[in-house]
Coordinates of C-alpha atoms and ligand atoms in Angstrom, one line a residue:
X11 CA 52.7 46.9 69.1
X12 CA 53.8 49.0 66.1
X13 CA 50.4 50.4 65.1
X14 CA 50.8 53.9 66.4
X15 CA 51.5 56.5 63.7
X16 CA 55.2 57.3 63.2
X17 CA 57.0 60.6 62.9
X18 CA 58.0 61.6 59.4
X19 CA 61.6 60.9 58.3
X20 CA 64.2 63.6 57.3
X21 CA 67.0 62.6 54.9
X22 CA 70.5 63.2 56.1
X23 CA 73.4 64.2 53.8
X24 CA 74.7 60.6 53.9
X25 CA 71.5 59.1 52.7
X26 CA 70.2 57.7 56.0
X27 CA 66.9 59.0 57.4
X28 CA 66.2 60.3 60.9
X29 CA 62.7 60.4 62.5
X30 CA 61.8 64.1 62.9
X31 CA 60.7 63.5 66.5
X32 CA 62.6 61.5 69.1
X33 CA 62.6 61.0 72.8
X34 CA 65.1 62.9 74.9
X35 CA 66.4 60.9 77.9
X36 CA 68.4 63.3 80.1
X37 CA 68.2 63.2 83.2
X38 CA 66.5 59.7 83.4
X39 CA 68.4 57.0 85.1
X40 CA 68.8 53.4 83.8
X41 CA 65.5 52.1 85.4
X42 CA 63.4 55.1 84.4
X43 CA 64.8 55.3 80.8
X44 CA 64.2 51.5 80.2
X45 CA 60.5 52.0 81.1
X46 CA 60.3 55.3 79.1
X47 CA 61.8 53.7 75.9
X48 CA 59.2 50.9 76.0
X49 CA 56.3 53.4 76.6
X50 CA 57.7 55.7 73.8
X51 CA 58.1 52.9 71.2
X52 CA 54.5 51.8 71.9
X53 CA 53.4 55.3 71.1
X54 CA 55.2 55.5 67.7
X55 CA 58.6 56.8 68.8
X56 CA 61.4 55.2 66.8
X57 CA 64.2 57.7 67.7
X58 CA 65.9 57.8 71.1
X59 CA 68.5 60.3 72.1
X60 CA 71.1 59.4 74.8
X61 CA 74.7 60.2 75.6
X62 CA 77.6 58.6 77.5
X63 CA 77.4 61.5 79.9
X64 CA 73.8 60.8 80.8
X65 CA 74.8 57.5 82.5
X66 CA 71.7 55.8 81.2
X67 CA 72.9 53.9 78.1
X68 CA 72.4 50.5 79.8
X69 CA 68.8 51.4 80.5
X70 CA 68.3 52.6 76.9
X71 CA 69.6 49.2 75.7
X72 CA 67.2 47.4 78.0
X73 CA 64.3 49.5 76.8
X74 CA 65.2 48.7 73.2
X75 CA 65.3 45.0 73.9
X76 CA 62.0 45.1 75.8
X77 CA 60.2 47.3 73.2
X78 CA 59.0 44.5 71.0
X79 CA 60.4 46.4 67.9
X80 CA 63.4 45.2 65.9
X81 CA 66.5 47.1 66.5
X82 CA 66.7 47.9 62.8
X83 CA 63.5 49.9 63.0
X84 CA 64.9 52.2 65.7
X85 CA 67.2 55.2 65.4
X86 CA 69.6 55.4 68.3
X87 CA 71.8 58.4 69.0
X88 CA 74.6 58.6 71.5
X89 CA 77.2 61.2 72.1
X90 CA 80.9 60.9 72.9
X91 CA 81.8 62.3 76.3
X92 CA 84.5 65.0 76.5
X93 CA 86.9 62.6 78.3
X94 CA 87.1 60.5 75.1
X95 CA 88.0 63.3 72.7
X96 CA 91.3 62.9 70.9
X97 CA 92.2 60.5 68.1
X98 CA 93.3 57.6 70.2
X99 CA 90.3 57.7 72.6
X100 CA 87.2 58.3 70.5
X101 CA 87.1 54.7 69.2
X102 CA 87.3 53.4 72.8
X103 CA 84.5 55.8 73.8
X104 CA 82.2 54.4 71.2
X105 CA 83.1 50.8 72.0
X106 CA 82.2 51.5 75.7
X107 CA 78.8 53.1 74.6
X108 CA 78.0 50.1 72.3
X109 CA 78.8 47.7 75.1
X110 CA 76.5 49.6 77.5
X111 CA 73.8 49.8 74.9
X112 CA 74.2 46.2 73.9
X113 CA 74.3 47.3 70.2
X114 CA 76.5 46.5 67.3
X115 CA 76.2 50.1 65.9
X116 CA 74.5 53.4 66.6
X117 CA 72.5 55.3 64.0
X118 CA 74.0 58.6 65.0
X119 CA 77.2 59.4 66.9
X120 CA 77.7 63.0 68.0
X121 CA 80.7 64.9 69.5
X122 CA 78.8 66.2 72.6
X123 CA 80.7 69.5 72.8
X124 CA 83.4 71.1 70.8
X125 CA 85.6 71.9 73.9
X126 CA 87.6 74.3 71.7
X127 CA 90.2 75.1 74.4
X128 CA 91.2 71.4 74.3
X129 CA 91.4 71.6 70.5
X130 CA 90.8 67.9 70.0
X131 CA 87.6 68.0 68.1
X132 CA 89.3 67.8 64.7
X133 CA 91.3 64.7 65.5
X134 CA 88.1 63.3 67.2
X135 CA 86.2 63.9 64.0
X136 CA 88.8 62.1 61.9
X137 CA 88.3 59.0 64.2
X138 CA 84.5 59.4 63.7
X139 CA 85.1 59.2 60.0
X140 CA 86.9 55.9 60.5
X141 CA 84.1 54.6 62.8
X142 CA 81.6 55.4 60.2
X143 CA 83.6 53.6 57.5
X144 CA 83.7 50.6 59.8
X145 CA 79.9 50.6 60.2
X146 CA 80.0 51.3 64.0
X147 CA 78.1 54.6 63.5
X148 CA 75.9 54.9 60.5
X149 CA 75.7 58.7 60.6
X150 CA 78.2 61.0 62.4
X151 CA 77.5 64.5 63.6
X152 CA 78.2 67.1 66.3
X153 CA 76.5 69.0 69.1
X154 CA 76.9 72.5 70.4
X155 CA 79.1 73.4 67.4
X156 CA 79.3 77.0 66.3
X157 CA 80.0 77.9 62.7
X158 CA 83.7 78.5 63.5
X159 CA 84.0 75.0 64.8
X160 CA 82.3 73.6 61.7
X161 CA 84.4 75.7 59.4
X162 CA 87.5 73.9 60.8
X163 CA 86.0 70.5 60.1
X164 CA 85.2 71.6 56.6
X165 CA 88.8 72.7 56.1
X166 CA 90.6 69.9 57.8
X167 CA 88.5 66.7 57.4
X168 CA 86.6 64.9 54.7
X169 CA 83.1 64.2 55.9
X170 CA 80.5 67.0 56.5
X171 CA 78.6 66.3 59.7
X172 CA 75.1 64.9 59.1
X173 CA 73.6 66.7 62.2
X174 CA 74.3 69.5 64.5
X175 CA 72.3 69.1 67.8
X176 CA 71.9 72.6 69.4
X177 CA 69.5 74.3 71.7
X178 CA 66.6 75.6 69.7
X179 CA 63.1 76.6 70.7
X180 CA 60.7 79.5 69.9
X181 CA 62.4 81.5 72.7
X182 CA 65.9 80.6 71.4
X183 CA 65.3 80.3 67.7
X184 CA 69.0 80.6 66.6
X185 CA 68.3 81.6 63.0
X186 CA 71.9 82.3 62.1
X187 CA 73.2 79.0 63.4
X188 CA 70.4 77.1 61.6
X189 CA 70.9 78.9 58.3
X190 CA 74.6 78.1 58.5
X191 CA 73.8 74.4 59.1
X192 CA 71.3 74.5 56.2
X193 CA 73.7 76.0 53.8
X194 CA 76.1 73.1 54.4
X195 CA 73.5 70.4 54.2
X196 CA 73.6 69.7 58.0
X197 CA 70.3 68.9 59.7
X198 CA 69.7 71.0 62.8
X199 CA 68.4 68.9 65.7
X200 CA 66.7 70.9 68.5
X201 CA 67.6 70.0 72.1
X202 CA 65.5 71.5 74.9
X203 CA 62.9 72.0 72.3
X204 CA 60.2 72.8 74.8
X205 CA 62.4 75.2 76.6
X206 CA 63.6 72.7 79.3
X207 CA 63.0 74.1 82.7
X208 CA 62.2 77.7 81.5
X209 CA 58.6 78.9 81.6
X210 CA 58.2 78.9 77.8
X211 CA 55.2 76.6 77.9
X212 CA 53.4 79.1 80.2
X213 CA 53.4 81.8 77.6
X214 CA 49.8 82.9 77.0
X215 CA 50.4 83.2 73.3
X216 CA 51.0 79.4 73.1
X217 CA 47.7 78.7 74.9
X218 CA 45.9 81.1 72.5
X219 CA 47.3 79.5 69.4
X220 CA 46.7 76.0 70.8
X221 CA 43.0 76.8 71.4
X222 CA 42.5 77.3 67.7
X223 CA 43.5 73.7 67.0
X224 CA 42.6 71.9 70.2
X225 CA 46.3 71.5 71.0
X226 CA 48.4 72.1 74.1
X227 CA 51.2 74.7 74.3
X228 CA 53.8 71.9 74.1
X229 CA 52.2 70.6 70.9
X230 CA 52.2 74.2 69.4
X231 CA 55.9 74.4 70.2
X232 CA 56.7 71.0 68.7
X233 CA 54.7 71.8 65.6
X234 CA 56.8 75.0 65.2
X235 CA 59.9 72.8 65.2
X236 CA 58.4 70.5 62.6
X237 CA 57.4 73.3 60.3
X238 CA 60.9 74.8 60.6
X239 CA 62.2 71.5 59.2
X240 CA 64.0 70.8 62.6
X241 CA 64.4 67.4 64.3
X242 CA 63.2 67.7 67.9
X243 CA 63.8 65.5 70.9
X244 CA 61.4 66.4 73.7
X245 CA 62.1 64.6 77.0
X246 CA 59.3 63.2 79.2
X247 CA 58.9 60.0 81.1
X248 CA 55.1 60.6 81.4
X249 CA 53.3 58.3 78.9
X250 CA 50.4 60.8 78.4
X251 CA 52.9 63.6 77.5
X252 CA 54.8 61.2 75.2
X253 CA 51.5 60.7 73.3
X254 CA 50.8 64.4 73.3
X255 CA 54.3 65.3 72.0
X256 CA 54.0 62.8 69.2
X257 CA 50.5 64.0 68.2
X258 CA 51.7 67.1 66.2
X259 CA 51.4 65.9 62.6
X260 CA 47.7 66.6 62.0
X261 CA 47.6 70.4 62.1
X262 CA 49.4 73.3 60.5
X263 CA 50.4 76.6 62.1
X264 CA 49.5 79.5 59.7
X265 CA 51.4 82.7 59.0
X266 CA 49.7 84.6 61.8
X267 CA 50.4 81.8 64.3
X268 CA 54.1 81.8 63.3
X269 CA 54.2 85.6 63.7
X270 CA 52.8 85.3 67.2
X271 CA 55.4 82.7 68.1
X272 CA 58.1 85.1 66.9
X273 CA 57.2 87.4 69.8
X274 CA 58.6 84.7 72.2
X275 CA 62.2 85.2 70.9
X276 CA 64.2 86.1 74.1
X277 CA 67.1 87.6 72.0
X278 CA 70.5 86.6 70.9
X279 CA 72.0 86.4 74.4
X280 CA 69.6 83.7 75.6
X281 CA 70.6 80.1 75.7
X282 CA 73.7 78.1 76.6
X283 CA 77.3 79.0 75.9
X284 CA 78.3 76.0 73.9
X285 CA 81.9 76.2 75.1
X286 CA 80.7 75.1 78.5
X287 CA 79.7 71.5 79.1
X288 CA 75.9 71.2 79.6
X289 CA 74.0 68.0 79.3
Ligands
NAP405 P1 62.8 69.7 76.9 O1 62.6 68.5 76.2 O2 62.6 71.0 76.2 O3 61.9 69.8 78.2 C1 61.8 68.8 79.1 C2 60.8 69.3 80.2 O4 59.5 69.5 79.6 C3 60.6 68.2 81.3 O5 60.6 69.0 82.5 C4 59.3 67.6 81.0 O6 58.7 67.2 82.2 C5 58.5 68.7 80.3 N1 57.6 68.3 79.3 C6 57.7 67.3 78.4 N2 56.6 67.2 77.6 C7 55.7 68.2 78.1 C8 54.4 68.5 77.7 N3 53.8 67.9 76.7 N4 53.8 69.5 78.4 C9 54.4 70.1 79.5 N5 55.7 69.8 79.9 C10 56.3 68.8 79.2 O7 64.3 69.9 77.6 P2 65.6 68.9 77.7 O8 65.3 67.7 78.5 O9 66.6 69.8 78.2 O10 65.9 68.5 76.2 C11 65.5 67.4 75.6 C12 66.6 66.4 75.3 O11 67.6 67.0 74.6 C13 67.3 65.9 76.6 O12 66.5 65.0 77.3 C14 68.6 65.3 76.0 O13 68.3 64.1 75.4 C15 68.9 66.4 74.9 N6 69.8 67.5 75.4 C16 71.0 67.5 74.7 C17 71.9 68.5 75.1 C18 73.3 68.6 74.4 O14 74.2 69.3 74.9 N7 73.4 68.0 73.2 C19 71.6 69.5 76.1 C20 70.4 69.4 76.7 C21 69.5 68.4 76.3 P3 58.3 65.7 82.5 O15 59.5 64.8 82.2 O16 57.9 65.7 83.9 O17 57.1 65.3 81.6

């Protein structure tokens, strides 16, 4: 165990480091995810993405304990469910997650959605700052936040989020959101990096670029994320695909390849509306 090559690390604005590639775990259940975490760790994954909303934190915890790797070598993200937003509730939300995971701390705690109509994300963030100071969450960040939501955190709170996890892929490249994150030292983490249930991976241009390097469409897409400096969390419970998705650090897309991938951009209206709870 532990001999598989690992993903490179990206430094966060608080000094901690996040593995550039992690395992997405939605919609795996407890039993499936426990097995998937063990398989992934054996293939070099050290970063696992879960959320209270996924209902699989117990399984993630079991996978961690069965992985044969020290907890300290793993980077575990969870996300606060909307029902726990608000200053009094966020601490209880993290406590519940830690109890289900069987962990003393998480490496990264995210606000899952801004839920701007509830207008509780600022008070939630102030509680996140306290949880970070108490060592319960090493890094704190957000998900599905637009620049306007982040601007409010910058004005009304002290700590700049380390990460904003948003939907990004070659078909939904989100250049403005990423540039905004970059300009504030926030690492962009791509969810649905392979296009989730869309037909992105069937695009002929990906097969064509992949042939040049002996790589699959999924590997070309994940390499695109890596070269954009993004963190990506592809989900699969298939060990062969886990291996494939990790095997993207030995080739380089050139300028022409990147130009070809730009043709996959589905336009500014594609993707989720972050005011709506997704997964
Ligand atoms: P994704 O990772 O882009 O795509 C997952 C799909 O791709 C699955 O159907 C998987 O099938 C397939 N797949 C995986 N590797 C493949 C490969 N090498 N070749 C072909 N197909 C492959 O989409 P996602 O699950 O939506 O996003 C990833 C993770 O992001 C989630 O699991 C979750 O942790 C997180 N997420 C967060 C939010 C948020 O609001 N913060 C929203 C959505 C997702 P198999 O499983 O059958 O292999």
